[in-house]
Short mmCIF file of N, CA and C in Angstrom, two decimals:
data_model
loop_
_atom_site.label_atom_id
_atom_site.label_comp_id
_atom_site.label_asym_id
_atom_site.label_seq_id
_atom_site.Cartn_x
_atom_site.Cartn_y
_atom_site.Cartn_z
N MET A 647 8.61 -2.83 -27.37
CA MET A 647 7.25 -2.91 -27.91
C MET A 647 6.93 -4.38 -28.23
N ASN A 648 5.83 -4.83 -27.72
CA ASN A 648 5.43 -6.21 -27.96
C ASN A 648 4.78 -6.36 -29.31
N SER A 649 5.05 -7.46 -29.99
CA SER A 649 4.35 -7.70 -31.25
C SER A 649 2.97 -8.25 -30.97
N PRO A 650 2.00 -7.96 -31.82
CA PRO A 650 0.63 -8.43 -31.55
C PRO A 650 0.57 -9.95 -31.63
N THR A 651 -0.27 -10.51 -30.79
CA THR A 651 -0.48 -11.93 -30.80
C THR A 651 -1.43 -12.28 -31.95
N VAL A 652 -1.02 -13.23 -32.75
CA VAL A 652 -1.88 -13.67 -33.84
C VAL A 652 -2.60 -14.93 -33.41
N LEU A 653 -3.92 -14.86 -33.37
CA LEU A 653 -4.71 -16.02 -33.01
C LEU A 653 -4.97 -16.84 -34.27
N ARG A 654 -4.72 -18.11 -34.18
CA ARG A 654 -5.02 -18.97 -35.33
C ARG A 654 -6.53 -19.20 -35.38
N LYS A 655 -7.01 -19.44 -36.57
CA LYS A 655 -8.43 -19.76 -36.72
C LYS A 655 -8.70 -21.10 -36.06
N SER A 656 -9.76 -21.16 -35.30
CA SER A 656 -10.19 -22.44 -34.74
C SER A 656 -10.70 -23.34 -35.85
N THR A 657 -10.57 -24.63 -35.64
CA THR A 657 -11.07 -25.59 -36.59
C THR A 657 -12.33 -26.25 -36.04
N VAL A 658 -13.38 -26.25 -36.85
CA VAL A 658 -14.66 -26.85 -36.47
C VAL A 658 -14.92 -28.03 -37.38
N LEU A 659 -15.23 -29.18 -36.78
CA LEU A 659 -15.61 -30.37 -37.53
C LEU A 659 -17.13 -30.47 -37.54
N VAL A 660 -17.71 -30.48 -38.74
CA VAL A 660 -19.16 -30.60 -38.90
C VAL A 660 -19.44 -32.05 -39.29
N VAL A 661 -20.28 -32.73 -38.54
CA VAL A 661 -20.61 -34.13 -38.80
C VAL A 661 -22.11 -34.26 -39.00
N ASP A 662 -22.52 -34.61 -40.22
CA ASP A 662 -23.93 -34.75 -40.55
C ASP A 662 -24.03 -35.64 -41.77
N ASP A 663 -25.05 -36.47 -41.82
CA ASP A 663 -25.20 -37.38 -42.98
C ASP A 663 -26.00 -36.75 -44.11
N THR A 664 -26.49 -35.52 -43.92
CA THR A 664 -27.27 -34.84 -44.95
C THR A 664 -26.39 -33.80 -45.65
N PRO A 665 -26.13 -34.00 -46.96
CA PRO A 665 -25.24 -33.08 -47.68
C PRO A 665 -25.65 -31.62 -47.59
N GLN A 666 -26.96 -31.32 -47.63
CA GLN A 666 -27.43 -29.94 -47.54
C GLN A 666 -27.03 -29.30 -46.20
N ASN A 667 -27.13 -30.08 -45.13
CA ASN A 667 -26.76 -29.57 -43.81
C ASN A 667 -25.27 -29.28 -43.72
N ILE A 668 -24.46 -30.18 -44.28
CA ILE A 668 -23.02 -29.96 -44.29
C ILE A 668 -22.70 -28.69 -45.07
N LYS A 669 -23.31 -28.55 -46.24
CA LYS A 669 -23.05 -27.36 -47.07
C LYS A 669 -23.45 -26.10 -46.33
N LEU A 670 -24.64 -26.08 -45.72
CA LEU A 670 -25.10 -24.92 -44.99
C LEU A 670 -24.14 -24.55 -43.85
N MET A 671 -23.75 -25.54 -43.06
CA MET A 671 -22.85 -25.30 -41.94
C MET A 671 -21.48 -24.84 -42.39
N ALA A 672 -20.95 -25.46 -43.43
CA ALA A 672 -19.62 -25.08 -43.93
C ALA A 672 -19.63 -23.64 -44.43
N GLU A 673 -20.65 -23.28 -45.18
CA GLU A 673 -20.75 -21.92 -45.70
C GLU A 673 -20.90 -20.91 -44.55
N LEU A 674 -21.67 -21.28 -43.55
CA LEU A 674 -21.91 -20.40 -42.40
C LEU A 674 -20.61 -20.13 -41.62
N LEU A 675 -19.80 -21.16 -41.46
CA LEU A 675 -18.65 -21.09 -40.58
C LEU A 675 -17.35 -20.66 -41.25
N ARG A 676 -17.24 -20.85 -42.54
CA ARG A 676 -15.93 -20.76 -43.23
C ARG A 676 -15.24 -19.42 -43.15
N ASP A 677 -15.97 -18.31 -42.99
CA ASP A 677 -15.30 -17.01 -42.89
C ASP A 677 -14.53 -16.84 -41.59
N GLU A 678 -15.01 -17.47 -40.53
CA GLU A 678 -14.37 -17.29 -39.21
C GLU A 678 -13.58 -18.51 -38.74
N TYR A 679 -13.83 -19.68 -39.33
CA TYR A 679 -13.24 -20.91 -38.85
C TYR A 679 -12.73 -21.77 -39.99
N ASN A 680 -11.73 -22.59 -39.68
CA ASN A 680 -11.37 -23.66 -40.61
C ASN A 680 -12.42 -24.73 -40.41
N VAL A 681 -12.94 -25.27 -41.50
CA VAL A 681 -14.03 -26.24 -41.41
C VAL A 681 -13.61 -27.58 -41.99
N LEU A 682 -13.80 -28.64 -41.19
CA LEU A 682 -13.66 -30.01 -41.65
C LEU A 682 -15.07 -30.58 -41.70
N VAL A 683 -15.31 -31.52 -42.60
CA VAL A 683 -16.63 -32.14 -42.70
C VAL A 683 -16.51 -33.64 -42.76
N ALA A 684 -17.53 -34.30 -42.20
CA ALA A 684 -17.65 -35.75 -42.26
C ALA A 684 -19.11 -36.09 -42.37
N ASN A 685 -19.43 -37.09 -43.21
CA ASN A 685 -20.82 -37.50 -43.34
C ASN A 685 -21.12 -38.83 -42.64
N LYS A 686 -20.15 -39.36 -41.91
CA LYS A 686 -20.32 -40.60 -41.14
C LYS A 686 -19.55 -40.51 -39.85
N GLY A 687 -20.03 -41.22 -38.86
CA GLY A 687 -19.37 -41.22 -37.55
C GLY A 687 -17.95 -41.71 -37.59
N GLU A 688 -17.68 -42.77 -38.34
CA GLU A 688 -16.33 -43.32 -38.40
C GLU A 688 -15.35 -42.30 -38.96
N ARG A 689 -15.77 -41.59 -40.02
CA ARG A 689 -14.91 -40.57 -40.61
C ARG A 689 -14.69 -39.42 -39.62
N ALA A 690 -15.70 -39.07 -38.86
CA ALA A 690 -15.57 -38.02 -37.85
C ALA A 690 -14.52 -38.40 -36.83
N LEU A 691 -14.51 -39.64 -36.39
CA LEU A 691 -13.52 -40.10 -35.42
C LEU A 691 -12.10 -40.04 -35.98
N GLN A 692 -11.96 -40.41 -37.25
CA GLN A 692 -10.66 -40.32 -37.90
C GLN A 692 -10.17 -38.88 -37.96
N LEU A 693 -11.04 -37.97 -38.38
CA LEU A 693 -10.65 -36.55 -38.48
C LEU A 693 -10.33 -35.98 -37.09
N ALA A 694 -11.12 -36.33 -36.11
CA ALA A 694 -10.92 -35.78 -34.77
C ALA A 694 -9.57 -36.20 -34.18
N ALA A 695 -9.11 -37.40 -34.52
CA ALA A 695 -7.84 -37.90 -34.01
C ALA A 695 -6.67 -37.60 -34.95
N GLY A 696 -6.96 -36.94 -36.06
CA GLY A 696 -5.95 -36.70 -37.08
C GLY A 696 -5.03 -35.53 -36.81
N GLU A 697 -4.23 -35.23 -37.80
CA GLU A 697 -3.21 -34.18 -37.70
C GLU A 697 -3.85 -32.80 -37.51
N ASN A 698 -4.96 -32.53 -38.17
CA ASN A 698 -5.67 -31.25 -38.04
C ASN A 698 -6.80 -31.39 -37.04
N ARG A 699 -6.48 -31.76 -35.83
CA ARG A 699 -7.47 -32.01 -34.79
C ARG A 699 -8.40 -30.79 -34.63
N PRO A 700 -9.71 -31.02 -34.65
CA PRO A 700 -10.65 -29.88 -34.51
C PRO A 700 -10.65 -29.34 -33.08
N ASP A 701 -11.04 -28.07 -32.98
CA ASP A 701 -11.19 -27.42 -31.68
C ASP A 701 -12.61 -27.56 -31.17
N LEU A 702 -13.52 -27.94 -32.05
CA LEU A 702 -14.92 -28.08 -31.71
C LEU A 702 -15.58 -29.01 -32.72
N VAL A 703 -16.53 -29.84 -32.26
CA VAL A 703 -17.29 -30.72 -33.15
C VAL A 703 -18.76 -30.34 -33.08
N LEU A 704 -19.36 -30.12 -34.26
CA LEU A 704 -20.80 -29.96 -34.36
C LEU A 704 -21.32 -31.29 -34.90
N LEU A 705 -22.07 -31.99 -34.09
CA LEU A 705 -22.37 -33.41 -34.34
C LEU A 705 -23.86 -33.69 -34.41
N ASP A 706 -24.28 -34.22 -35.57
CA ASP A 706 -25.66 -34.66 -35.72
C ASP A 706 -25.89 -35.89 -34.90
N VAL A 707 -27.07 -36.04 -34.32
CA VAL A 707 -27.39 -37.21 -33.52
C VAL A 707 -27.83 -38.39 -34.39
N MET A 708 -28.75 -38.12 -35.29
CA MET A 708 -29.36 -39.21 -36.07
C MET A 708 -28.57 -39.44 -37.38
N MET A 709 -27.73 -40.47 -37.37
CA MET A 709 -26.97 -40.86 -38.55
C MET A 709 -27.00 -42.38 -38.67
N PRO A 710 -26.94 -42.91 -39.90
CA PRO A 710 -26.90 -44.35 -40.06
C PRO A 710 -25.55 -44.90 -39.62
N GLU A 711 -25.49 -46.19 -39.39
CA GLU A 711 -24.27 -46.91 -39.02
C GLU A 711 -23.81 -46.58 -37.61
N MET A 712 -23.49 -45.32 -37.33
CA MET A 712 -23.05 -44.92 -36.01
C MET A 712 -23.69 -43.57 -35.68
N ASP A 713 -24.57 -43.56 -34.67
CA ASP A 713 -25.23 -42.31 -34.36
C ASP A 713 -24.32 -41.38 -33.56
N GLY A 714 -24.76 -40.15 -33.38
CA GLY A 714 -23.94 -39.16 -32.68
C GLY A 714 -23.64 -39.54 -31.25
N TYR A 715 -24.54 -40.27 -30.58
CA TYR A 715 -24.28 -40.68 -29.20
C TYR A 715 -23.09 -41.61 -29.14
N GLU A 716 -23.00 -42.52 -30.10
CA GLU A 716 -21.86 -43.45 -30.13
C GLU A 716 -20.59 -42.70 -30.51
N VAL A 717 -20.69 -41.74 -31.41
CA VAL A 717 -19.51 -40.94 -31.77
C VAL A 717 -18.96 -40.22 -30.55
N ILE A 718 -19.83 -39.56 -29.79
CA ILE A 718 -19.34 -38.83 -28.61
C ILE A 718 -18.79 -39.80 -27.55
N ARG A 719 -19.40 -40.97 -27.41
CA ARG A 719 -18.87 -41.95 -26.47
C ARG A 719 -17.42 -42.28 -26.83
N ARG A 720 -17.17 -42.50 -28.11
CA ARG A 720 -15.82 -42.84 -28.57
C ARG A 720 -14.86 -41.67 -28.46
N LEU A 721 -15.33 -40.48 -28.78
CA LEU A 721 -14.48 -39.29 -28.63
C LEU A 721 -14.05 -39.13 -27.18
N LYS A 722 -14.99 -39.25 -26.26
CA LYS A 722 -14.70 -39.02 -24.84
C LYS A 722 -13.91 -40.18 -24.23
N ALA A 723 -13.90 -41.35 -24.87
CA ALA A 723 -13.16 -42.50 -24.36
C ALA A 723 -11.70 -42.45 -24.77
N SER A 724 -11.37 -41.65 -25.76
CA SER A 724 -10.00 -41.59 -26.27
C SER A 724 -9.23 -40.42 -25.63
N GLU A 725 -8.03 -40.71 -25.16
CA GLU A 725 -7.21 -39.65 -24.59
C GLU A 725 -6.90 -38.55 -25.58
N THR A 726 -6.80 -38.92 -26.85
CA THR A 726 -6.47 -37.96 -27.92
C THR A 726 -7.60 -36.96 -28.16
N THR A 727 -8.85 -37.38 -28.01
CA THR A 727 -9.99 -36.55 -28.42
C THR A 727 -10.94 -36.17 -27.28
N ARG A 728 -10.70 -36.63 -26.09
CA ARG A 728 -11.68 -36.43 -25.01
C ARG A 728 -11.92 -34.98 -24.65
N ASP A 729 -10.93 -34.10 -24.92
CA ASP A 729 -11.08 -32.70 -24.52
C ASP A 729 -11.72 -31.84 -25.61
N ILE A 730 -12.06 -32.41 -26.76
CA ILE A 730 -12.70 -31.63 -27.83
C ILE A 730 -14.15 -31.39 -27.45
N PRO A 731 -14.57 -30.12 -27.37
CA PRO A 731 -15.98 -29.85 -27.06
C PRO A 731 -16.88 -30.31 -28.21
N VAL A 732 -18.06 -30.78 -27.86
CA VAL A 732 -19.05 -31.26 -28.83
C VAL A 732 -20.36 -30.51 -28.61
N ILE A 733 -20.91 -30.00 -29.71
CA ILE A 733 -22.25 -29.42 -29.68
C ILE A 733 -23.11 -30.31 -30.58
N PHE A 734 -24.17 -30.86 -30.02
CA PHE A 734 -25.09 -31.69 -30.81
C PHE A 734 -26.00 -30.81 -31.66
N LEU A 735 -26.25 -31.25 -32.88
CA LEU A 735 -27.22 -30.67 -33.80
C LEU A 735 -28.22 -31.76 -34.11
N THR A 736 -29.49 -31.50 -33.84
CA THR A 736 -30.46 -32.57 -34.07
C THR A 736 -31.88 -32.06 -34.23
N ALA A 737 -32.66 -32.83 -34.96
CA ALA A 737 -34.06 -32.55 -35.12
C ALA A 737 -34.86 -33.10 -33.93
N LYS A 738 -34.21 -33.96 -33.15
CA LYS A 738 -34.87 -34.52 -31.97
C LYS A 738 -34.97 -33.45 -30.91
N ASN A 739 -36.17 -33.23 -30.39
CA ASN A 739 -36.39 -32.17 -29.44
C ASN A 739 -37.01 -32.71 -28.16
N GLU A 740 -36.48 -33.83 -27.70
CA GLU A 740 -36.98 -34.48 -26.50
C GLU A 740 -36.01 -34.22 -25.35
N ILE A 741 -36.54 -33.96 -24.18
CA ILE A 741 -35.69 -33.70 -23.00
C ILE A 741 -34.79 -34.88 -22.72
N ASP A 742 -35.29 -36.10 -22.84
CA ASP A 742 -34.46 -37.28 -22.57
C ASP A 742 -33.28 -37.35 -23.53
N ASP A 743 -33.49 -37.02 -24.79
CA ASP A 743 -32.40 -37.03 -25.76
C ASP A 743 -31.37 -35.98 -25.43
N GLU A 744 -31.83 -34.78 -25.08
CA GLU A 744 -30.92 -33.71 -24.72
C GLU A 744 -30.15 -34.09 -23.47
N THR A 745 -30.83 -34.62 -22.49
CA THR A 745 -30.18 -35.03 -21.25
C THR A 745 -29.11 -36.08 -21.52
N LEU A 746 -29.42 -37.05 -22.36
CA LEU A 746 -28.44 -38.09 -22.71
C LEU A 746 -27.22 -37.47 -23.38
N GLY A 747 -27.45 -36.59 -24.35
CA GLY A 747 -26.33 -35.96 -25.04
C GLY A 747 -25.43 -35.19 -24.09
N LEU A 748 -26.03 -34.43 -23.20
CA LEU A 748 -25.23 -33.65 -22.25
C LEU A 748 -24.52 -34.56 -21.25
N SER A 749 -25.19 -35.65 -20.84
CA SER A 749 -24.56 -36.55 -19.88
C SER A 749 -23.37 -37.29 -20.50
N LEU A 750 -23.37 -37.43 -21.83
CA LEU A 750 -22.25 -38.08 -22.53
C LEU A 750 -21.08 -37.13 -22.75
N GLY A 751 -21.27 -35.85 -22.43
CA GLY A 751 -20.17 -34.92 -22.52
C GLY A 751 -20.34 -33.77 -23.48
N ALA A 752 -21.50 -33.64 -24.13
CA ALA A 752 -21.72 -32.50 -25.02
C ALA A 752 -21.78 -31.22 -24.19
N VAL A 753 -21.31 -30.13 -24.79
CA VAL A 753 -21.34 -28.84 -24.10
C VAL A 753 -22.59 -28.04 -24.43
N ASP A 754 -23.28 -28.44 -25.50
CA ASP A 754 -24.48 -27.72 -25.93
C ASP A 754 -25.29 -28.61 -26.84
N TYR A 755 -26.51 -28.17 -27.13
CA TYR A 755 -27.46 -28.95 -27.90
C TYR A 755 -28.30 -27.98 -28.70
N ILE A 756 -28.22 -28.04 -30.02
CA ILE A 756 -28.98 -27.14 -30.89
C ILE A 756 -29.97 -27.94 -31.71
N THR A 757 -31.23 -27.53 -31.70
CA THR A 757 -32.24 -28.27 -32.46
C THR A 757 -32.36 -27.71 -33.88
N LYS A 758 -32.70 -28.62 -34.80
CA LYS A 758 -32.93 -28.27 -36.19
C LYS A 758 -34.40 -27.93 -36.34
N PRO A 759 -34.81 -27.12 -37.29
CA PRO A 759 -33.97 -26.56 -38.34
C PRO A 759 -32.99 -25.56 -37.74
N ILE A 760 -31.81 -25.51 -38.35
CA ILE A 760 -30.71 -24.69 -37.87
C ILE A 760 -31.03 -23.21 -38.05
N SER A 761 -30.79 -22.45 -37.00
CA SER A 761 -30.86 -21.00 -37.07
C SER A 761 -29.42 -20.50 -37.15
N PRO A 762 -28.98 -19.97 -38.30
CA PRO A 762 -27.59 -19.53 -38.43
C PRO A 762 -27.12 -18.58 -37.32
N PRO A 763 -27.91 -17.59 -36.92
CA PRO A 763 -27.43 -16.72 -35.83
C PRO A 763 -27.21 -17.47 -34.50
N ILE A 764 -28.08 -18.44 -34.22
CA ILE A 764 -27.93 -19.22 -32.98
C ILE A 764 -26.67 -20.09 -33.06
N VAL A 765 -26.47 -20.76 -34.17
CA VAL A 765 -25.28 -21.61 -34.34
C VAL A 765 -24.01 -20.75 -34.18
N MET A 766 -23.95 -19.62 -34.85
CA MET A 766 -22.76 -18.77 -34.77
C MET A 766 -22.54 -18.27 -33.34
N ALA A 767 -23.60 -17.88 -32.67
CA ALA A 767 -23.46 -17.39 -31.30
C ALA A 767 -22.95 -18.49 -30.38
N ARG A 768 -23.44 -19.69 -30.54
CA ARG A 768 -22.99 -20.79 -29.67
C ARG A 768 -21.58 -21.23 -29.98
N VAL A 769 -21.22 -21.26 -31.26
CA VAL A 769 -19.85 -21.61 -31.62
C VAL A 769 -18.88 -20.55 -31.09
N ARG A 770 -19.21 -19.30 -31.29
CA ARG A 770 -18.35 -18.20 -30.80
C ARG A 770 -18.23 -18.25 -29.27
N THR A 771 -19.33 -18.50 -28.59
CA THR A 771 -19.29 -18.59 -27.13
C THR A 771 -18.39 -19.72 -26.69
N ASP A 772 -18.52 -20.88 -27.33
CA ASP A 772 -17.66 -22.02 -26.97
C ASP A 772 -16.19 -21.68 -27.22
N ARG A 773 -15.88 -21.11 -28.36
CA ARG A 773 -14.49 -20.81 -28.68
C ARG A 773 -13.91 -19.76 -27.72
N LYS A 774 -14.71 -18.75 -27.38
CA LYS A 774 -14.24 -17.73 -26.45
C LYS A 774 -14.02 -18.33 -25.07
N SER A 775 -14.94 -19.14 -24.62
CA SER A 775 -14.84 -19.78 -23.31
C SER A 775 -13.63 -20.69 -23.25
N THR A 776 -13.39 -21.45 -24.31
CA THR A 776 -12.27 -22.36 -24.34
C THR A 776 -10.95 -21.58 -24.33
N ARG A 777 -10.86 -20.51 -25.09
CA ARG A 777 -9.64 -19.69 -25.10
C ARG A 777 -9.38 -19.08 -23.72
N LEU A 778 -10.44 -18.59 -23.07
CA LEU A 778 -10.27 -18.01 -21.73
C LEU A 778 -9.80 -19.07 -20.74
N ASN A 779 -10.41 -20.23 -20.77
CA ASN A 779 -10.02 -21.30 -19.86
C ASN A 779 -8.59 -21.75 -20.09
N SER A 780 -8.20 -21.88 -21.37
CA SER A 780 -6.84 -22.35 -21.63
C SER A 780 -5.80 -21.27 -21.29
N SER A 781 -6.15 -20.01 -21.39
CA SER A 781 -5.21 -18.95 -21.03
C SER A 781 -5.03 -18.85 -19.51
N HIS A 782 -5.96 -19.41 -18.76
CA HIS A 782 -5.86 -19.43 -17.30
C HIS A 782 -5.36 -20.78 -16.78
N GLY A 783 -4.96 -21.65 -17.71
CA GLY A 783 -4.43 -22.93 -17.30
C GLY A 783 -5.47 -23.99 -17.04
N TYR A 784 -6.72 -23.70 -17.37
CA TYR A 784 -7.78 -24.70 -17.20
C TYR A 784 -7.85 -25.60 -18.43
N ILE A 785 -8.29 -26.80 -18.22
CA ILE A 785 -8.51 -27.70 -19.37
C ILE A 785 -9.92 -27.50 -19.84
N SER A 786 -10.06 -27.30 -21.15
CA SER A 786 -11.41 -27.08 -21.70
C SER A 786 -12.00 -28.36 -22.21
#
């Protein structure tokens, strides 16, 4: 008789410079996921490359000092973090902005104000897709 496989909780890194958005996202995700938070791009890069490497990054585009586009450029440039999927969260709703985000390697783009059911559906879809790909030997 085989013992059941225990799936570990995925870790999601939420990156946003607005404390209310971080709180909302952390509360939304915490029942199903381990949640890391960062309010600056530099801190997000440190967490992404750290010991508790996230399985997914939810990344705000508009942040001071280092915007989300620069964060994803750096994530994708590093061998340690390049395979972490990124979903952009932003109030910007321009096709050019979305196109840029996706061309830099984002897997999805969610516009603010955040709809909790949409965020959860997209996070779950990403996690399910990544697990399926990794179980078939694909790199996610």
